[in-house]
Coordinates of C-alpha atoms and ligand atoms in Angstrom, one line a residue:
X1 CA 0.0 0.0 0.0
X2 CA 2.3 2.6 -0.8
X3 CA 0.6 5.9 0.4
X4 CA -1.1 5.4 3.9
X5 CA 0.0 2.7 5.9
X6 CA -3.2 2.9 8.1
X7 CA -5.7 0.3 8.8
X8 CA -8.9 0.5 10.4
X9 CA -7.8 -0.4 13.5
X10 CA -5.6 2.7 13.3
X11 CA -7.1 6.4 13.5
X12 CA -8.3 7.2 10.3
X13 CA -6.2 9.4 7.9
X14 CA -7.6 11.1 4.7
X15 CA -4.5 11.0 2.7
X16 CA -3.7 14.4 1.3
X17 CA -5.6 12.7 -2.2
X18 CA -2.7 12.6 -4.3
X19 CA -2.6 12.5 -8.0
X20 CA -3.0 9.3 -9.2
X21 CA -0.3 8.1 -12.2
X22 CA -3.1 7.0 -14.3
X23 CA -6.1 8.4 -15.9
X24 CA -8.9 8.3 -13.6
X25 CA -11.9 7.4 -14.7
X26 CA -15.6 6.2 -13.5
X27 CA -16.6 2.7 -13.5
X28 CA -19.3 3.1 -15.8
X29 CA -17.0 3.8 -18.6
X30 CA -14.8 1.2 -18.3
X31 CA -15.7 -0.3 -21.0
X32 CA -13.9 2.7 -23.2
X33 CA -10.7 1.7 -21.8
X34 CA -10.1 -1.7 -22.0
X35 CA -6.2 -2.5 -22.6
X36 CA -5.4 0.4 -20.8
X37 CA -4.0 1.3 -17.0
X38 CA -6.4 3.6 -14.8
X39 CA -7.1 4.9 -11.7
X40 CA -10.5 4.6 -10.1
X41 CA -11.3 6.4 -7.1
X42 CA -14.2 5.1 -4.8
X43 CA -15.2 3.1 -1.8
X44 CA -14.5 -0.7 -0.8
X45 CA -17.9 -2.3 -1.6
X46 CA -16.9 -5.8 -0.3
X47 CA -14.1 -8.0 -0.3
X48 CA -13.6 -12.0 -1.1
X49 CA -10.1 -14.0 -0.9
X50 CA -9.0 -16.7 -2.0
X51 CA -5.2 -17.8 -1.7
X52 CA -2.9 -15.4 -4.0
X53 CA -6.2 -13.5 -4.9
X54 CA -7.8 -10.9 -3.0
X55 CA -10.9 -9.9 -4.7
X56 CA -11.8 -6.3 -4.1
X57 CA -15.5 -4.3 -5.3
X58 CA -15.3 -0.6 -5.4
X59 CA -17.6 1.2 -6.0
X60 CA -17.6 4.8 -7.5
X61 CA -21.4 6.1 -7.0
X62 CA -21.3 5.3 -11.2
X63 CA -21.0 1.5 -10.7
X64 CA -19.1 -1.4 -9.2
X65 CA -16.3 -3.2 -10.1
X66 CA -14.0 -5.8 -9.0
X67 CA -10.3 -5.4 -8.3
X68 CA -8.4 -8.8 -8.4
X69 CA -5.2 -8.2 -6.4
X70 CA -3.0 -11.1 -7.7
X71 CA -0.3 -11.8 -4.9
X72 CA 2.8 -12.3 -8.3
X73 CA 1.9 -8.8 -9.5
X74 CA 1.7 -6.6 -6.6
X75 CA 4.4 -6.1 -3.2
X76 CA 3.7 -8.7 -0.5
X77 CA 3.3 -5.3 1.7
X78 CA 0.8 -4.4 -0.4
X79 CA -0.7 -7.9 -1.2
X80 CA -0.9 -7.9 2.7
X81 CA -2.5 -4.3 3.4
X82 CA -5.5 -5.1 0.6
X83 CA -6.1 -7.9 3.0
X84 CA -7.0 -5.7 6.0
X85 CA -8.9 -2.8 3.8
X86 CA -12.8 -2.6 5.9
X87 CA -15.7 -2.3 4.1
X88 CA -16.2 1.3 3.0
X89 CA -12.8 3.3 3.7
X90 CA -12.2 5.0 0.9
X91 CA -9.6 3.4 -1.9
X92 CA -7.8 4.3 -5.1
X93 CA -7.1 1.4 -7.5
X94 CA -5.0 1.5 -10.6
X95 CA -5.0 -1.3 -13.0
X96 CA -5.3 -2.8 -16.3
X97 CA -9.4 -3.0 -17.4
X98 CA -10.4 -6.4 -18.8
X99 CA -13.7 -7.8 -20.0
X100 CA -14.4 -10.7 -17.5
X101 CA -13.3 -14.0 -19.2
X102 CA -17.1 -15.4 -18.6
X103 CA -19.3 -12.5 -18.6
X104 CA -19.5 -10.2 -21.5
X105 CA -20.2 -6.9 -20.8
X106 CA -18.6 -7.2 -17.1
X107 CA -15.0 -5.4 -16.9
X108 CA -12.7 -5.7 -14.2
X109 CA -9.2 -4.7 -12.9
X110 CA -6.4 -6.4 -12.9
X111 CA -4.7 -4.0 -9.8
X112 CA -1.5 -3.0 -9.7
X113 CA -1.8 -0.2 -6.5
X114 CA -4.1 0.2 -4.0
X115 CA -3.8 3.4 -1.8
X116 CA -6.0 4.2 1.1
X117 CA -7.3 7.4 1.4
X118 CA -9.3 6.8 4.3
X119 CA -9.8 3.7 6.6
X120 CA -13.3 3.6 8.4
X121 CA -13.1 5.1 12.2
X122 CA -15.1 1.9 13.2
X123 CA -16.3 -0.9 11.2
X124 CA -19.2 -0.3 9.3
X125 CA -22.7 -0.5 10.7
X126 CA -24.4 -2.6 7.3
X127 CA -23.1 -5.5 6.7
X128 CA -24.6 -7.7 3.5
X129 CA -26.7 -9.3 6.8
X130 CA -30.2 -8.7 7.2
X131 CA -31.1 -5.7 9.1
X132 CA -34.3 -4.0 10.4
X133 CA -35.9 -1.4 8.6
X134 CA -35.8 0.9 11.8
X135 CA -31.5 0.2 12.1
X136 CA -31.4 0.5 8.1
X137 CA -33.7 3.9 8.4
X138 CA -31.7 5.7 11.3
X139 CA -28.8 5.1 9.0
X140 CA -30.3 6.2 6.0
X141 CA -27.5 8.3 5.3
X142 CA -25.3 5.2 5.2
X143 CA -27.8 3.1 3.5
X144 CA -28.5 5.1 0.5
X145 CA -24.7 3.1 -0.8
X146 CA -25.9 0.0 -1.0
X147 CA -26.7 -1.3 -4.4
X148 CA -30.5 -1.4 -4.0
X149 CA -31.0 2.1 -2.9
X150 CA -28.4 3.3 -5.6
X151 CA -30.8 1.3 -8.1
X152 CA -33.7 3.3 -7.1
X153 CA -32.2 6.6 -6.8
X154 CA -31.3 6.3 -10.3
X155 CA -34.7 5.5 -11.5
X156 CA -36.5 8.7 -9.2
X157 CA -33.7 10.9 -11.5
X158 CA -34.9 9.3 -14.6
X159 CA -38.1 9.6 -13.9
X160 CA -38.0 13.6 -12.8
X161 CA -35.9 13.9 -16.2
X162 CA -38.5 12.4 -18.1
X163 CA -41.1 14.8 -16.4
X164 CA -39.4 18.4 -16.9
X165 CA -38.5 16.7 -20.2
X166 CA -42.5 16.1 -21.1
X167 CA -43.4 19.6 -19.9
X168 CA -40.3 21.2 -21.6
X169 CA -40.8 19.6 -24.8
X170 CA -44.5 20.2 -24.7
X171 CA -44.1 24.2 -24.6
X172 CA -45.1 24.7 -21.0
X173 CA -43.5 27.4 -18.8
X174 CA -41.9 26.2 -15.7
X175 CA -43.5 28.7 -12.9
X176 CA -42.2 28.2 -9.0
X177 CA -44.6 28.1 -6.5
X178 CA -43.9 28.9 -2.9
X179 CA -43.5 27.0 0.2
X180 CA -44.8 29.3 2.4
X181 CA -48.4 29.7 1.7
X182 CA -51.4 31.5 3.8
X183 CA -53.6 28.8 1.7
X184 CA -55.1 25.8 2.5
X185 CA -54.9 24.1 -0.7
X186 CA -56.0 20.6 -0.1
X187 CA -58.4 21.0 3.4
X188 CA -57.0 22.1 6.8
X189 CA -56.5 18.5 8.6
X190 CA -53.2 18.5 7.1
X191 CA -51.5 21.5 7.3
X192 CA -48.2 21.8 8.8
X193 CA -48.2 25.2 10.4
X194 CA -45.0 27.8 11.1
X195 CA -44.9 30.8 12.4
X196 CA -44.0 33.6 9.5
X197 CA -42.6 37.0 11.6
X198 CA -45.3 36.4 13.6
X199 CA -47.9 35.7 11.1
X200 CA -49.0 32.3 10.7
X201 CA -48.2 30.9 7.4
X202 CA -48.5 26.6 5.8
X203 CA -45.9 24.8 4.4
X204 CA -47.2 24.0 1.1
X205 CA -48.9 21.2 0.4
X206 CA -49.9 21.6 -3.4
X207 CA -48.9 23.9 -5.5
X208 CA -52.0 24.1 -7.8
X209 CA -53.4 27.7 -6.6
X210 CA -50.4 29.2 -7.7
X211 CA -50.4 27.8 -11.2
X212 CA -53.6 28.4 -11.8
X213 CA -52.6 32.1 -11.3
X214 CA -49.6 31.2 -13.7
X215 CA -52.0 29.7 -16.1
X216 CA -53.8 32.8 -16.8
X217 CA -50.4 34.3 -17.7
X218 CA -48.1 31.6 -19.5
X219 CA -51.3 30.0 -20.7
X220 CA -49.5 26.3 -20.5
X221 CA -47.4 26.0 -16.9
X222 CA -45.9 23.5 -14.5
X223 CA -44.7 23.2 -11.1
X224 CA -42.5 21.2 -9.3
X225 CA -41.0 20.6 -5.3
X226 CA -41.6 19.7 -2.3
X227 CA -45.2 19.7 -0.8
X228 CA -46.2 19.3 2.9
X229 CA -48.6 16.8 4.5
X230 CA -49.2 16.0 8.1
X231 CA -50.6 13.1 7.2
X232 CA -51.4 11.6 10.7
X233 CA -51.0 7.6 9.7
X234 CA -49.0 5.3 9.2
X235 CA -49.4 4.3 5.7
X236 CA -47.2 2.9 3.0
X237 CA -48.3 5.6 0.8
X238 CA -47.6 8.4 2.8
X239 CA -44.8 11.2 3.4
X240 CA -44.7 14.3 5.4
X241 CA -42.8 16.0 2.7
X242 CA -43.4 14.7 -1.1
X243 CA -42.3 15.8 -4.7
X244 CA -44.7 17.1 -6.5
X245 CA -45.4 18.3 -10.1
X246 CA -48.2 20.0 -11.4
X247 CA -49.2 21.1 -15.1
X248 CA -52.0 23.5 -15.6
X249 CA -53.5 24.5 -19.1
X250 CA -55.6 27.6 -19.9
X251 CA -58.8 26.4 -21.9
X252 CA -58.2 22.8 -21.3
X253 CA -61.4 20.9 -19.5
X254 CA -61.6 17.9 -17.5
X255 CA -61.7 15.6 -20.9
X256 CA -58.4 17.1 -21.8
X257 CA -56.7 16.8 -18.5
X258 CA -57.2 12.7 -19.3
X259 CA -55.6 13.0 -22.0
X260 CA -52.7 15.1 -21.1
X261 CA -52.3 13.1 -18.0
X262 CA -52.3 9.9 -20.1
X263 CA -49.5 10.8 -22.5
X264 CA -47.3 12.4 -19.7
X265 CA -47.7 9.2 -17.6
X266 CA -47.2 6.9 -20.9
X267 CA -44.0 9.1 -21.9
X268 CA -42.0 8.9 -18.4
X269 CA -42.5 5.2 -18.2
X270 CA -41.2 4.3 -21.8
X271 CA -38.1 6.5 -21.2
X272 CA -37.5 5.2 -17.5
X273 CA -38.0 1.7 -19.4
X274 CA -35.5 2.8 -22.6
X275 CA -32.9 4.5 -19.7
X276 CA -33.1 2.6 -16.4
X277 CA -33.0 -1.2 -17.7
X278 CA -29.8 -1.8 -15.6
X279 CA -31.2 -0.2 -12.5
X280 CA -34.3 -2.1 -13.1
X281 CA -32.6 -5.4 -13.2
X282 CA -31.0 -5.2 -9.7
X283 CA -34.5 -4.2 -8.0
X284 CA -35.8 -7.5 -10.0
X285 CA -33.7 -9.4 -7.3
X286 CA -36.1 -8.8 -4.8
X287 CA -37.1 -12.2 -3.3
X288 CA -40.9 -12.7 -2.9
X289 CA -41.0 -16.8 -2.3
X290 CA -44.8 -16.7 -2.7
X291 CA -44.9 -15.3 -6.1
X292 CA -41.7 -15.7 -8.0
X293 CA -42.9 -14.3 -11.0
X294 CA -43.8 -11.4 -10.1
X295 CA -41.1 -9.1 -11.4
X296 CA -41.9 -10.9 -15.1
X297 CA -45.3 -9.6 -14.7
X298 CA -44.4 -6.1 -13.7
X299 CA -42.3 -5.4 -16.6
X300 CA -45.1 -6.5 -18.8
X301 CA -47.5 -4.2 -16.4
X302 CA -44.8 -1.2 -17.7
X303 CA -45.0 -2.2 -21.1
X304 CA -48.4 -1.5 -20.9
X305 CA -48.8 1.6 -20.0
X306 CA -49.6 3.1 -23.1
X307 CA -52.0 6.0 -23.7
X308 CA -54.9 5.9 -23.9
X309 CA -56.3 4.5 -20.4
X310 CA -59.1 3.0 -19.3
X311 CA -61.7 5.4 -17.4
X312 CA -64.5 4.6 -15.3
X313 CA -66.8 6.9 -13.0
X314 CA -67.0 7.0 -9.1
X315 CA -70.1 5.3 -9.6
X316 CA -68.7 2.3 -11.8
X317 CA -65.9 2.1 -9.1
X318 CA -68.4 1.7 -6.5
X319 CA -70.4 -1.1 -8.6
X320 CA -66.6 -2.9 -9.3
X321 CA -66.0 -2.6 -5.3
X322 CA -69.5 -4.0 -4.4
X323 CA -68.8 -7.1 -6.3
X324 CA -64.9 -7.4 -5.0
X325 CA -64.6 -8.0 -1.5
X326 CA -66.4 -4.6 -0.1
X327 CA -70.1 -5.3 0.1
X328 CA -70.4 -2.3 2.1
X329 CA -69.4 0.3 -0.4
X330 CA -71.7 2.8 -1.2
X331 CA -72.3 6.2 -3.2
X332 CA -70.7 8.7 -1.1
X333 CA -67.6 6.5 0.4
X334 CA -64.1 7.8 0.0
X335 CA -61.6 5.2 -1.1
X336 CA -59.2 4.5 1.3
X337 CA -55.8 2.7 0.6
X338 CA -57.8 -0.7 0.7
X339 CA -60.3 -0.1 -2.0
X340 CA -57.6 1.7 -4.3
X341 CA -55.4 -1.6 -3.9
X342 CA -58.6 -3.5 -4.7
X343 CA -59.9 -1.0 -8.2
X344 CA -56.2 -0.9 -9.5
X345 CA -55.7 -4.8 -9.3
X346 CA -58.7 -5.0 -11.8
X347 CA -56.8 -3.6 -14.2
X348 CA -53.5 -4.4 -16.1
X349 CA -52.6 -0.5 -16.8
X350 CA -53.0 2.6 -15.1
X351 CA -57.0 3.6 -14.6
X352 CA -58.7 6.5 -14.3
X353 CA -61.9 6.7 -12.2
X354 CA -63.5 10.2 -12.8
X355 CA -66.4 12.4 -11.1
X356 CA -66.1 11.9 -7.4
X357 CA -69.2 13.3 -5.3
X358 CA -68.5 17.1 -4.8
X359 CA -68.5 16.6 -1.0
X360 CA -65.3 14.4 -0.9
X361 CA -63.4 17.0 -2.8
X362 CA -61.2 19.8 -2.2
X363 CA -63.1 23.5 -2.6
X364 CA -61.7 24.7 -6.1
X365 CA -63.7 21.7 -8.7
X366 CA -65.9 22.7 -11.0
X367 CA -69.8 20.8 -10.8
X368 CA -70.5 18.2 -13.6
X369 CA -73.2 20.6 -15.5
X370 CA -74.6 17.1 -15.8
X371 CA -75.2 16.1 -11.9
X372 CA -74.1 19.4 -10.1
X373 CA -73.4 16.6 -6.9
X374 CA -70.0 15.5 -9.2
X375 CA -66.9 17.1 -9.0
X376 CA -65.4 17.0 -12.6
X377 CA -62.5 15.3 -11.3
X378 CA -60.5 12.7 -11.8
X379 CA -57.3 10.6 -9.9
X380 CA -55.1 8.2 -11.8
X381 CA -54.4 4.7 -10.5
X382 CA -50.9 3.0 -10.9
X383 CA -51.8 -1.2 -11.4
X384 CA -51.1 -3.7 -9.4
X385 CA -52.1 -2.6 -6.1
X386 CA -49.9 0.9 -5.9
X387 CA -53.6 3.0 -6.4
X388 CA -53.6 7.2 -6.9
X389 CA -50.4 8.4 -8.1
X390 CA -52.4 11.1 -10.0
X391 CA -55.0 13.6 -8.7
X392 CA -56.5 16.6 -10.5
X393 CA -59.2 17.8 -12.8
X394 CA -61.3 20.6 -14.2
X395 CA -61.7 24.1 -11.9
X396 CA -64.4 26.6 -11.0
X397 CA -64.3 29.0 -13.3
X398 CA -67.6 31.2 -11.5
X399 CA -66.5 33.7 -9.5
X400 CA -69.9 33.2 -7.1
X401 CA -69.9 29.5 -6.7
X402 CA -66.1 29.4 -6.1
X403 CA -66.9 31.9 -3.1
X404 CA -69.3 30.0 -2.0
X405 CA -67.2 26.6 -2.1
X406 CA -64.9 28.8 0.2
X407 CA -67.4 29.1 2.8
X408 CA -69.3 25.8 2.7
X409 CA -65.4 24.6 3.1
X410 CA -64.9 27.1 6.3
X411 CA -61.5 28.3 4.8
X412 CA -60.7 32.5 5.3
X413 CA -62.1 34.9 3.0
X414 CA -59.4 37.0 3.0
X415 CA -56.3 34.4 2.2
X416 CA -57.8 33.7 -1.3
X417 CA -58.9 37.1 -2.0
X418 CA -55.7 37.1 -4.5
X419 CA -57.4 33.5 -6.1
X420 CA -60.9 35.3 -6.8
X421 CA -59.0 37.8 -8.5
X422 CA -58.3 34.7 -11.1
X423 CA -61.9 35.0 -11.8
X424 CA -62.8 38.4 -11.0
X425 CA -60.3 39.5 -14.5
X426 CA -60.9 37.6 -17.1
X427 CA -61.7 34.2 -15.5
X428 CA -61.4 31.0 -17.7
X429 CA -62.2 27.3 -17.9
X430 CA -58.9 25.6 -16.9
X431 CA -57.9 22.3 -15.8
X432 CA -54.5 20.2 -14.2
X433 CA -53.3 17.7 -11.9
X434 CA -50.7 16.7 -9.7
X435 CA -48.6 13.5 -9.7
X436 CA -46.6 12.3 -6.9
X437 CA -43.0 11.8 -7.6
X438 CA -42.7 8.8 -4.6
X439 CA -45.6 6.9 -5.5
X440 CA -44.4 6.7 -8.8
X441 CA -40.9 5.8 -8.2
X442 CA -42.6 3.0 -5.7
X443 CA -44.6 1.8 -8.0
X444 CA -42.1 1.4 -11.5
X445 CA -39.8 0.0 -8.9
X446 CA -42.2 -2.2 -7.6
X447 CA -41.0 -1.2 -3.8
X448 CA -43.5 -2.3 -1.2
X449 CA -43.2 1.5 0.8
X450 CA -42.7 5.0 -0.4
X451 CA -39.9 5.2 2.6
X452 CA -36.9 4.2 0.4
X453 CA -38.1 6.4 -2.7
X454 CA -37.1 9.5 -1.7
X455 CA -33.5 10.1 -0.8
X456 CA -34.3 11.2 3.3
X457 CA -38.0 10.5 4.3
X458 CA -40.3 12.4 6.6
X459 CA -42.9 10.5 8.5
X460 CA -45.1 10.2 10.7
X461 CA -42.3 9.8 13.8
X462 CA -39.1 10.3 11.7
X463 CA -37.4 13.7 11.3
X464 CA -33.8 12.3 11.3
X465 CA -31.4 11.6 9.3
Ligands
4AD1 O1 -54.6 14.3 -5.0 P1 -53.8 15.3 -4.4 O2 -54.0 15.7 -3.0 O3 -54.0 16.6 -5.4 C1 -53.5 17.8 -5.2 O4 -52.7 18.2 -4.4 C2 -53.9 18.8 -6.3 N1 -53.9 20.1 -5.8 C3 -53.0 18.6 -7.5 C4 -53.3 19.4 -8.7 O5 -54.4 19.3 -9.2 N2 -52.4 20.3 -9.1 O6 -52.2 15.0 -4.6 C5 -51.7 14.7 -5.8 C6 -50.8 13.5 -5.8 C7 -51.4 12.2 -5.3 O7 -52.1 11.6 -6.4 C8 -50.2 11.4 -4.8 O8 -49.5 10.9 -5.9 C9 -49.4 12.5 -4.2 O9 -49.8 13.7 -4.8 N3 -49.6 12.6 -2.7 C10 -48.7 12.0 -1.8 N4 -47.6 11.3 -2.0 C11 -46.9 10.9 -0.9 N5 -47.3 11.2 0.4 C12 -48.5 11.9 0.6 N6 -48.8 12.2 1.8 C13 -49.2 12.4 -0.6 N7 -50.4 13.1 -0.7 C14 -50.5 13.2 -2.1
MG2 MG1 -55.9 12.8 -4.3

């Protein structure tokens, strides 16, 4: 080891990082430089021996690959030091890049230094072992290296790519909406509250209002960040704080929401699908003993989701609930996680029920002129159990009824006097939704919990990391 001498039973030492002889390069582009000597700079991974071999994976946050440190082509110091490296002190290798004699595609190193830059102050806390989710979630920070979470962090930046990509290529303006808000967007029972110089003022926790506001100017606009939700359950569906983005279209009604949700939805999943196939790969590795193929059926679920989508009512979704394990469901029910699960297992691509009873919806719908009781609404459901990833629909456009929606929902006057102003000059039918960056990143992955989508959760009783 011919920079630092430490191990990790000595103090750790970050070695003043010196520059390697080599070209250093990521791991993920290995495969340019086959034949040649380089450097890669990274973190041990694991470690195997065997003999005169000592098989080392680094990892670079771009990929992994293994060292072989062959005893005839290295120092015995260092042949001895790559022995006692820990798991996760941080390494430089130079070496020859080979394809792997067995598997194409694969390229390794053939080492020829290793320095440490630093060994680990204590060994690490996870080990390839099982642990807890509570132990894996208080070291989230930690976690987020292993190979899993790497896989799905990957897939949550593809698919954000592919949404600013959608809205960017479809001519809408991106407009920022605030995180401090003095509006209740989506009903006061979850509103996390902060004091603003004294004034009260909400975290977020859509930023539809806003949009609409940016509609009227931009005519074609999106949104996107974190929302707020003090969601008070424990569900697998639900974060404090969420991703969010919103489109909003001047002129567009509730029929043309569908459709714009549709191809949006049917556009990030085919490029996650053409750009994420690697990532993909290592979540199908999840284990599920009671239904092995169920990976198999949830890349043909993906390959589905093609525009357009099936839509039923509220009522139809009652009718399909009645005759599917909920006798008891009746005009006027909300759907709770249970009956989404059940509606969206009906159905082998994303569904869209439509026209929910006014009275379970949030002030700011327009009435179905056909049955003022509807809300012209409509959610999206994600197949195979994973239920709304997608909520929006068609707004009040009437200046009167809106102020009336804004009593009958017991919500201040005064906050949304900058909202009626929306109607008050030159109001306008307009329509948009809002899609939830976790549940969609849970569902393509086909991850049981939003907890690991999102790079730090907030819960219900977690704050920390
Ligand atoms: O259905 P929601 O509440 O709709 C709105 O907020 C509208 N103002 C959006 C709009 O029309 N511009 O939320 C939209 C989506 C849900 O379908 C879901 O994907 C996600 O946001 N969502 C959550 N995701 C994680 N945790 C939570 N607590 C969530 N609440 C909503
Ligand atoms: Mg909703």
């Amino acid at each position: 080891m011919s920079n630092a001498e430490s191990s990790a039973s000595q103090s750790p030492s970050v070695a003043s990082a010196p520059t390697p002889p080599g070209n250093v390069v990521s791991i993920a582009k290995l495969a340019e430089h086959v034949g040649e000597t380089v450097t890669v700079r990274g973190w041990l991974y694991n470690k195997r021996s065997s003999g005169k071999l000592h098989f080392l994976e680094v990892r670079d946050g771009s990929g992994i690959v293994q060292a072989v440190v062959f005893k005839g082509n290295v120092s015995p110091e260092l042949f001895a030091a790559a022995d006692h490296i820990q798991q996760e002190s941080s390494i430089e290798v130079d070496g020859l890049v080979k394809e792997h004699g067995k598997l194409k595609g694969t390229y390794e190193l053939d080492a020829k230094d290793v320095r440490l830059v630093a060994a680990t102050a204590r060994e690490y806390p996870i080990s390839p072992k099982e642990h807890g989710t509570d132990f894996l979630m208080d070291h989230r920070h930690l976690w987020l290296r292993s190979k899993r979470q790497h896989a799905i962090m990957r897939v949550r930046h593809a698919i954000i790519k592919a949404v600013r990509d959608f809205f960017d290529e479809n001519d809408f303006t991106l407009v920022d909406a605030p995180v401090f808000t003095p509006n209740a967007c989506e009903g006061t029972s979850t509103l996390f509250q902060t004091d603003y110089h004294g004034e009260p003022a909400y975290l977020t926790q859509s930023g539809q209002l806003y949009m609409e506001a940016g509609a009227a100017a931009f005519g074609k606009v999106y949104c996107f960040g974190p929302t707020f939700r003090a969601e008070k359950s424990k569900t697998r569906r639900h974060l404090a704080e969420f991703w969010m983005v919103e489109p909003e279209v001047a002129f567009m009604d509730l029929a043309g929401d569908m459709v714009l949700a549709e191809q949006f939805l049917s556009f990030v999943v085919s490029r996650v699908l053409e750009t994420r196939r690697k990532e993909l790969d290592v979540l199908a590795s999840e284990k599920r003993p009671d239904d092995p193929e169920w990976w198999t059926r949830h890349m043909t679920m993906l390959e589905n989701v093609k525009a357009p989508f099936p839509r039923i009512t509220y009522h139809e979704a009652i009718d399909l609930l009645q005759k599917n394990g909920h006798p008891d469901a009746k005009v006027g029910d909300d759907f709770g996680g249970d009956e989404e699960t059940t509606i969206s297992k009906k159905f082998d691509c994303p569904v869209i029920i439509h026209r929910y009873p006014m009275d379970l919806k949030a002030f700011y719908f327009a009435r179905d002129p056909n049955d003022p009781t509807l809300a012209l609404n409509m959610d999206v459901l994600a197949p195979e159990g994973y239920g709304e990833i997608i909520g929006g629909g068609q707004r009040e456009a009437d200046l009167a009824r809106l102020e009336s929606a804004i009593a009958e929902h017991r919500l201040p006057k005064e906050a949304f006097e900058w909202y009626l102003d929306l109607r008050r000059y030159g109001s306008f039918p307009h329509a948009g939704f809002g899609l939830g960056i976790e549940r969609t990143v849970s569902w393509i992955c086909g991850l049981p919990h939003v907890r690991e989508t999102i790079p730090f959760p907030r819960m219900l009783n977690r704050l920390a990391p």
